[in-house]
Short mmCIF file of C-alpha atoms and ligand atoms in Angstrom, two decimals:
data_model
loop_
_atom_site.label_atom_id
_atom_site.label_comp_id
_atom_site.label_asym_id
_atom_site.label_seq_id
_atom_site.Cartn_x
_atom_site.Cartn_y
_atom_site.Cartn_z
CA MET A 1 143.60 206.01 20.67
CA VAL A 2 141.90 202.90 19.25
CA PHE A 3 141.54 202.53 15.47
CA GLU A 4 138.87 200.13 14.21
CA ARG A 5 138.09 199.30 10.61
CA ASP A 6 134.46 198.36 11.28
CA ASP A 7 131.74 200.91 11.90
CA ALA A 8 131.50 199.94 15.58
CA ILE A 9 133.79 198.75 18.38
CA GLY A 10 133.73 195.20 19.71
CA GLY A 11 135.33 192.86 17.16
CA ILE A 12 133.88 189.34 17.14
CA LEU A 13 131.92 190.10 20.30
CA ARG A 14 129.85 192.60 18.30
CA TYR A 15 129.80 191.14 14.80
CA GLY A 16 130.58 187.44 15.24
CA ILE A 17 128.83 186.22 18.39
CA PRO A 18 125.04 186.32 17.88
CA GLU A 19 122.78 188.62 19.90
CA PHE A 20 121.10 185.61 21.58
CA LYS A 21 124.49 184.69 23.12
CA LEU A 22 125.80 188.18 23.86
CA GLU A 23 123.50 191.20 23.81
CA LYS A 24 125.17 194.12 22.08
CA LYS A 25 123.92 196.59 24.71
CA ILE A 26 126.51 194.98 27.04
CA ILE A 27 129.30 195.93 24.62
CA GLN A 28 127.88 199.41 24.18
CA ARG A 29 127.81 199.87 27.97
CA ARG A 30 131.49 198.87 28.18
CA VAL A 31 132.54 201.11 25.28
CA LYS A 32 130.81 204.05 27.03
CA ILE A 33 132.81 203.37 30.23
CA LEU A 34 136.05 203.27 28.24
CA GLU A 35 135.15 206.53 26.46
CA GLU A 36 134.39 208.19 29.81
CA GLU A 37 137.82 207.03 31.01
CA GLY A 38 139.34 209.05 28.16
CA ILE A 39 139.97 206.43 25.47
CA ARG A 40 139.27 207.75 21.98
CA PHE A 41 137.83 205.39 19.38
CA LYS A 42 138.11 206.04 15.65
CA THR A 43 136.02 203.67 13.56
CA LYS A 44 136.01 202.98 9.80
CA ILE A 45 139.81 203.23 9.59
CA ASN A 46 141.53 200.20 8.17
CA ILE A 47 145.16 200.39 9.28
CA GLY A 48 147.46 199.33 6.45
CA ILE A 49 144.88 200.39 3.85
CA ASP A 50 143.26 203.75 4.79
CA TYR A 51 146.07 204.78 7.11
CA LYS A 52 149.59 203.54 6.49
CA ALA A 53 150.87 201.40 9.36
CA LYS A 54 154.35 202.92 9.01
CA GLN A 55 152.83 206.37 9.48
CA LEU A 56 151.08 205.17 12.65
CA VAL A 57 154.35 203.83 14.03
CA LYS A 58 155.98 207.22 13.36
CA GLU A 59 153.18 209.18 15.04
CA PHE A 60 152.82 207.08 18.23
CA ASP A 61 155.46 205.98 20.75
CA ALA A 62 153.99 202.49 20.83
CA VAL A 63 151.46 200.66 18.68
CA CYS A 64 149.60 197.55 19.80
CA ILE A 65 147.94 195.48 17.07
CA ALA A 66 144.97 193.34 18.14
CA CYS A 67 143.33 192.64 14.78
CA GLY A 68 142.13 189.11 15.43
CA SER A 69 142.64 185.92 13.44
CA ARG A 70 139.94 185.73 10.82
CA THR A 71 141.26 183.95 7.74
CA PRO A 72 138.73 181.11 7.37
CA ARG A 73 139.59 177.52 6.50
CA ASP A 74 137.98 176.75 3.13
CA LEU A 75 136.71 173.50 1.63
CA SER A 76 138.30 173.22 -1.80
CA ILE A 77 136.20 170.44 -3.31
CA PRO A 78 134.32 170.25 -6.62
CA GLY A 79 131.35 172.62 -6.80
CA ARG A 80 132.77 175.13 -4.30
CA ASN A 81 131.89 178.00 -6.67
CA LEU A 82 128.12 177.23 -6.60
CA SER A 83 125.89 179.89 -5.07
CA GLY A 84 124.56 179.15 -1.58
CA ILE A 85 127.92 178.33 0.06
CA ASN A 86 129.08 180.90 2.61
CA PHE A 87 131.71 181.32 5.30
CA ALA A 88 130.38 181.33 8.88
CA MET A 89 131.72 184.79 9.67
CA ASP A 90 130.06 186.32 6.57
CA TYR A 91 126.78 184.79 7.74
CA LEU A 92 127.17 185.80 11.40
CA ILE A 93 128.36 189.35 10.66
CA GLN A 94 125.45 189.96 8.34
CA SER A 95 122.96 188.43 10.73
CA ASN A 96 124.22 190.63 13.60
CA ARG A 97 123.87 193.69 11.39
CA ARG A 98 120.30 192.70 10.47
CA VAL A 99 119.40 192.17 14.14
CA GLN A 100 120.67 195.72 14.80
CA GLY A 101 118.22 196.96 12.15
CA GLU A 102 120.55 197.36 9.18
CA ARG A 103 119.10 196.70 5.71
CA ILE A 104 121.19 194.32 3.60
CA PRO A 105 120.82 194.57 -0.21
CA THR A 106 118.84 191.57 -1.52
CA GLU A 107 121.66 190.36 -3.74
CA GLU A 108 124.00 190.14 -0.72
CA LEU A 109 121.50 188.57 1.66
CA ILE A 110 122.38 185.22 3.31
CA ASP A 111 119.06 184.13 4.76
CA ALA A 112 118.06 180.69 6.03
CA GLN A 113 114.31 181.29 5.93
CA ASP A 114 112.48 178.20 4.56
CA LYS A 115 115.83 176.73 3.46
CA ARG A 116 117.45 173.37 4.13
CA VAL A 117 120.65 174.40 5.89
CA VAL A 118 123.82 172.39 6.44
CA VAL A 119 126.53 173.78 8.71
CA ILE A 120 129.85 172.09 7.97
CA GLY A 121 132.02 172.10 11.11
CA GLY A 122 130.99 170.86 14.52
CA GLY A 123 132.58 173.54 16.71
CA ASP A 124 131.28 176.58 18.61
CA THR A 125 131.17 178.84 15.55
CA GLY A 126 129.08 176.21 13.78
CA ALA A 127 126.75 176.02 16.79
CA ASP A 128 126.24 179.80 16.62
CA CYS A 129 125.30 179.43 12.93
CA VAL A 130 122.80 176.69 13.85
CA GLY A 131 121.14 179.06 16.36
CA VAL A 132 120.97 181.90 13.82
CA ALA A 133 119.49 179.59 11.14
CA HIS A 134 116.77 178.48 13.61
CA ARG A 135 115.91 182.11 14.32
CA GLN A 136 115.74 182.96 10.62
CA GLY A 137 113.14 180.21 10.17
CA ALA A 138 115.15 177.52 8.39
CA ALA A 139 113.13 174.54 7.09
CA CYS A 140 115.70 172.22 8.68
CA VAL A 141 119.23 172.55 10.03
CA MET A 142 121.94 169.91 10.07
CA GLN A 143 125.47 170.25 11.46
CA ILE A 144 128.08 167.80 10.22
CA GLU A 145 131.58 167.16 11.49
CA ILE A 146 134.47 165.16 10.05
CA MET A 147 135.75 163.99 13.44
CA PRO A 148 134.07 161.15 15.36
CA LYS A 149 131.39 161.93 17.94
CA PRO A 150 133.19 162.76 21.21
CA GLN A 151 132.50 160.84 24.41
CA THR A 152 130.01 162.27 26.88
CA CYS A 153 132.23 161.53 29.89
CA ARG A 154 135.93 160.90 30.53
CA THR A 155 137.29 157.53 29.43
CA GLN A 156 140.53 155.72 30.27
CA ASP A 157 142.12 157.36 27.21
CA LEU A 158 141.12 160.77 28.54
CA PRO A 159 142.15 160.90 32.19
CA TRP A 160 142.20 164.00 34.39
CA PRO A 161 144.00 166.48 34.16
CA ARG A 162 144.09 166.27 30.35
CA TYR A 163 141.73 168.63 28.52
CA PRO A 164 138.34 166.92 28.38
CA LEU A 165 137.55 166.51 24.67
CA LEU A 166 133.92 165.75 25.41
CA LEU A 167 130.70 166.23 23.47
CA LYS A 168 129.50 169.81 23.83
CA SER A 169 125.90 170.78 23.23
CA SER A 170 124.90 174.43 23.21
CA THR A 171 121.49 176.03 23.53
CA SER A 172 121.43 176.17 19.71
CA HIS A 173 121.49 172.36 19.66
CA GLU A 174 118.80 172.17 22.35
CA GLU A 175 116.61 174.32 20.10
CA GLY A 176 116.54 171.70 17.36
CA GLY A 177 118.25 170.44 14.24
CA MET A 178 120.35 167.34 13.61
CA ARG A 179 124.02 166.58 14.17
CA ASP A 180 126.17 163.98 12.49
CA TRP A 181 129.83 163.00 12.94
CA SER A 182 132.56 161.19 10.95
CA VAL A 183 131.18 162.73 7.75
CA LEU A 184 133.50 163.88 4.97
CA THR A 185 132.04 166.24 2.35
CA LYS A 186 133.26 165.13 -1.07
CA LYS A 187 131.43 167.38 -3.50
CA PHE A 188 128.91 170.23 -3.78
CA ILE A 189 126.28 169.37 -6.41
CA GLY A 190 124.18 172.02 -8.15
CA LEU A 191 121.46 172.69 -10.64
CA GLY A 192 122.91 175.37 -12.93
CA SER A 193 124.87 177.60 -10.58
CA LYS A 194 122.68 176.86 -7.55
CA LEU A 195 123.65 174.41 -4.81
CA THR A 196 121.17 171.54 -4.36
CA LYS A 197 123.03 168.64 -2.73
CA LEU A 198 126.12 167.59 -0.77
CA ALA A 199 127.85 164.35 -1.65
CA CYS A 200 129.31 162.83 1.53
CA VAL A 201 130.99 159.68 2.75
CA ARG A 202 131.46 158.26 6.23
CA VAL A 203 135.00 158.01 7.58
CA GLU A 204 136.75 156.13 10.35
CA PHE A 205 139.97 156.94 12.16
CA LYS A 206 142.70 154.36 12.68
CA LYS A 207 146.17 154.89 14.11
CA ASP A 208 149.28 154.80 11.90
CA PRO A 209 152.46 153.04 13.21
CA GLN A 210 153.48 156.32 14.92
CA GLY A 211 150.13 156.48 16.71
CA CYS A 212 148.84 159.41 14.65
CA PRO A 213 145.18 159.30 13.58
CA LEU A 214 144.66 158.16 9.99
CA MET A 215 141.36 158.94 8.30
CA GLN A 216 139.88 156.32 5.99
CA GLU A 217 136.70 156.46 3.93
CA ILE A 218 134.29 153.61 4.62
CA ALA A 219 133.63 151.84 1.31
CA GLY A 220 129.99 151.95 0.23
CA SER A 221 128.99 154.55 2.83
CA ASP A 222 128.45 157.38 0.31
CA PHE A 223 125.27 159.41 0.73
CA GLU A 224 123.79 162.74 -0.35
CA ILE A 225 122.12 165.53 1.61
CA GLU A 226 119.63 167.85 -0.06
CA VAL A 227 120.52 171.41 0.80
CA ASP A 228 119.85 175.05 -0.17
CA LEU A 229 122.33 176.82 2.07
CA VAL A 230 125.74 175.66 3.31
CA ILE A 231 127.65 177.47 6.03
CA LEU A 232 131.37 176.68 6.28
CA ALA A 233 132.45 176.75 9.93
CA LEU A 234 135.76 174.94 9.61
CA GLY A 235 137.82 177.13 11.89
CA PHE A 236 140.32 179.88 11.25
CA LEU A 237 143.85 179.63 9.92
CA HIS A 238 145.65 182.81 10.95
CA PRO A 239 145.38 186.63 10.87
CA GLU A 240 144.89 188.39 7.55
CA LYS A 241 148.30 189.02 6.01
CA LYS A 242 147.20 191.64 3.50
CA GLY A 243 147.54 195.22 4.74
CA LEU A 244 149.10 195.77 8.14
CA ILE A 245 151.19 192.57 8.51
CA GLN A 246 152.57 192.83 4.96
CA GLU A 247 153.26 196.53 5.19
CA LEU A 248 155.21 196.21 8.44
CA GLU A 249 156.82 192.93 7.25
CA LEU A 250 156.12 191.34 10.63
CA ASP A 251 157.62 187.95 11.49
CA LEU A 252 155.07 185.16 11.96
CA ASP A 253 155.19 182.03 14.10
CA PRO A 254 154.99 178.54 12.49
CA ARG A 255 151.16 178.70 12.62
CA GLY A 256 151.07 182.04 10.80
CA ASN A 257 150.20 184.18 13.83
CA VAL A 258 152.12 187.35 14.66
CA LYS A 259 155.31 186.44 16.52
CA THR A 260 156.24 188.42 19.62
CA ASP A 261 158.93 188.27 22.26
CA GLU A 262 158.21 187.97 25.99
CA LYS A 263 157.47 191.72 26.07
CA PHE A 264 154.69 191.18 23.50
CA MET A 265 156.80 193.14 21.00
CA THR A 266 156.70 192.02 17.39
CA SER A 267 159.74 191.85 15.09
CA LYS A 268 159.16 195.57 14.45
CA LYS A 269 160.40 197.87 17.19
CA ASP A 270 157.64 199.70 19.13
CA VAL A 271 154.94 197.49 17.61
CA PHE A 272 153.27 195.07 20.04
CA ALA A 273 150.63 192.41 19.40
CA CYS A 274 148.05 190.60 21.53
CA GLY A 275 144.83 188.59 21.41
CA ASP A 276 143.87 186.21 18.60
CA MET A 277 146.35 187.90 16.28
CA ARG A 278 149.17 186.62 18.50
CA ARG A 279 147.81 183.30 19.78
CA GLY A 280 145.39 182.31 17.01
CA GLN A 281 141.59 182.11 17.25
CA SER A 282 140.90 181.58 20.96
CA LEU A 283 138.58 182.74 23.73
CA ILE A 284 137.36 186.05 25.10
CA VAL A 285 139.04 185.43 28.47
CA TRP A 286 142.36 185.02 26.66
CA ALA A 287 141.82 188.18 24.60
CA ILE A 288 141.16 190.14 27.82
CA ALA A 289 144.15 188.61 29.64
CA GLU A 290 146.45 189.22 26.65
CA GLY A 291 145.26 192.83 26.36
CA ARG A 292 145.98 193.46 30.04
CA ARG A 293 149.39 191.81 29.90
CA ALA A 294 150.34 193.70 26.75
CA ALA A 295 149.23 196.98 28.40
CA TYR A 296 151.52 196.27 31.36
CA LYS A 297 154.47 195.42 29.10
CA ILE A 298 153.97 198.50 26.93
CA ASP A 299 153.63 200.79 29.97
CA LYS A 300 156.85 199.36 31.44
CA TYR A 301 158.60 199.67 28.08
CA LEU A 302 157.64 203.34 27.75
CA MET A 303 157.89 204.45 31.40
CA GLY A 304 160.50 202.07 32.83
CA GLN A 305 157.97 200.90 35.43
CA SER A 306 154.23 200.28 35.67
CA ILE A 307 151.53 200.42 38.30
CA LEU A 308 149.36 198.11 36.18
CA SER A 309 148.98 194.51 37.21
CA GLU A 310 151.23 192.07 35.34
CA LEU A 311 148.71 189.24 36.02
C1 FAD B 1 131.58 182.96 15.82
C2 FAD B 1 132.47 183.05 17.03
C3 FAD B 1 131.92 182.84 18.28
C4 FAD B 1 132.72 182.91 19.40
N1 FAD B 1 132.15 182.68 20.62
C5 FAD B 1 132.91 182.74 21.72
C6 FAD B 1 132.35 182.51 23.00
O1 FAD B 1 131.16 182.21 23.14
N2 FAD B 1 133.16 182.61 24.08
C7 FAD B 1 134.49 182.92 23.97
O2 FAD B 1 135.18 183.00 24.99
N3 FAD B 1 135.05 183.15 22.77
C8 FAD B 1 134.29 183.07 21.65
N4 FAD B 1 134.87 183.31 20.42
C9 FAD B 1 136.29 183.72 20.35
C10 FAD B 1 136.44 185.21 20.72
O3 FAD B 1 135.40 185.96 20.16
C11 FAD B 1 137.80 185.74 20.25
O4 FAD B 1 138.81 184.93 20.82
C12 FAD B 1 138.02 187.20 20.67
O5 FAD B 1 137.00 188.01 20.14
C13 FAD B 1 139.38 187.70 20.19
O6 FAD B 1 139.49 189.05 20.42
P1 FAD B 1 140.53 189.94 19.62
O7 FAD B 1 140.33 191.33 20.12
O8 FAD B 1 141.88 189.36 19.67
O9 FAD B 1 140.06 189.84 18.07
P2 FAD B 1 138.69 190.24 17.35
O10 FAD B 1 137.52 190.07 18.25
O11 FAD B 1 138.71 189.50 16.06
O12 FAD B 1 138.85 191.79 17.08
C14 FAD B 1 139.77 192.29 16.16
C15 FAD B 1 139.32 193.69 15.72
O13 FAD B 1 140.33 194.29 14.93
C16 FAD B 1 139.70 194.92 13.82
N5 FAD B 1 140.69 195.02 12.74
C17 FAD B 1 141.24 193.99 12.05
N6 FAD B 1 142.16 194.45 11.17
C18 FAD B 1 142.17 195.80 11.31
C19 FAD B 1 142.90 196.84 10.67
N7 FAD B 1 143.80 196.59 9.73
N8 FAD B 1 142.67 198.13 11.05
C20 FAD B 1 141.75 198.40 12.02
N9 FAD B 1 141.04 197.45 12.66
C21 FAD B 1 141.24 196.17 12.32
C22 FAD B 1 138.52 194.02 13.50
O14 FAD B 1 137.55 194.69 12.73
C23 FAD B 1 138.04 193.66 14.89
O15 FAD B 1 137.14 194.62 15.39
C24 FAD B 1 134.10 183.21 19.28
C25 FAD B 1 134.66 183.40 18.01
C26 FAD B 1 133.86 183.31 16.89
C27 FAD B 1 134.46 183.51 15.52
#
């Protein structure tokens, strides 16, 4: 049995990743296969809120939690309470719902049409927001990033086999818009309660005596960007603590993710964890691999042996 708090199965694949990157009919096709295999899905049930997690643990021999890692990193600077500043996931979830034909009440609508849009955060989530803003008919789209512009090919400081921290450009970037790096956002400026500008400054990175990067503002490099809509795509901190994690009093690792042992079991007996909830915001391939490995471990735990692949 799979419990899901949303109205449809798929997690970020359904409500985070835009339709232009992953068509939702692909997810629907997979869900149908899983249903035909005998898996039962119950949507609109928030475990820890609608259905007590302790009750679930009593009713099932094993429980695997795979609730993702969605607590967004915020930007606590002056003006943060102005209207027109939204988290990336709020924007992407709503946009996916609209693409599926859902009507969003006007007062809740986050729409880029004819607006000057700034996406703060230069990662993949930010790139998805850029693509969505283009499709909604934004007047202009800019993506800014605090870190310096990455190299386009490996340098001496970045030899193989180290992970290549190179400049990535997605189809959303090929479609248009501007990108800027080494930009620190200092302040949101508004007219009344409405956002109108971003106050920014350029930064450079030096190394401290221990060799750690040290960010310094470049004197006199302050500038402003006129903006109507800001999307915060600054990454994710850890899973949501409220609800399930708090109720089960689960131990967390130093990064705030759910801690498990080598059997994928959490600090609570018979409760297992996998995916982003265990390893932090990651990749689909990892979520699939973790799910499979957890399934093997749980099967072995319950049955003493397993015919599933350990991977
Ligand atoms: C915008 C964005 C774009 C991405 N693009 C890519 C990409 O192109 N390629 C790639 O490889 N990775 C991408 N990723 C990462 C990838 O989507 C995730 O690593 C993956 O979805 C993690 O899967 P998961 O099942 O662990 O968590 P999630 O996909 O977050 O799913 C967790 C599910 O648990 C449900 N849930 C949470 N709490 C409860 C509760 N208490 N009760 C019931 N249900 C609950 C949620 O509603 C959700 O459906 C992207 C991530 C983001 C945010």
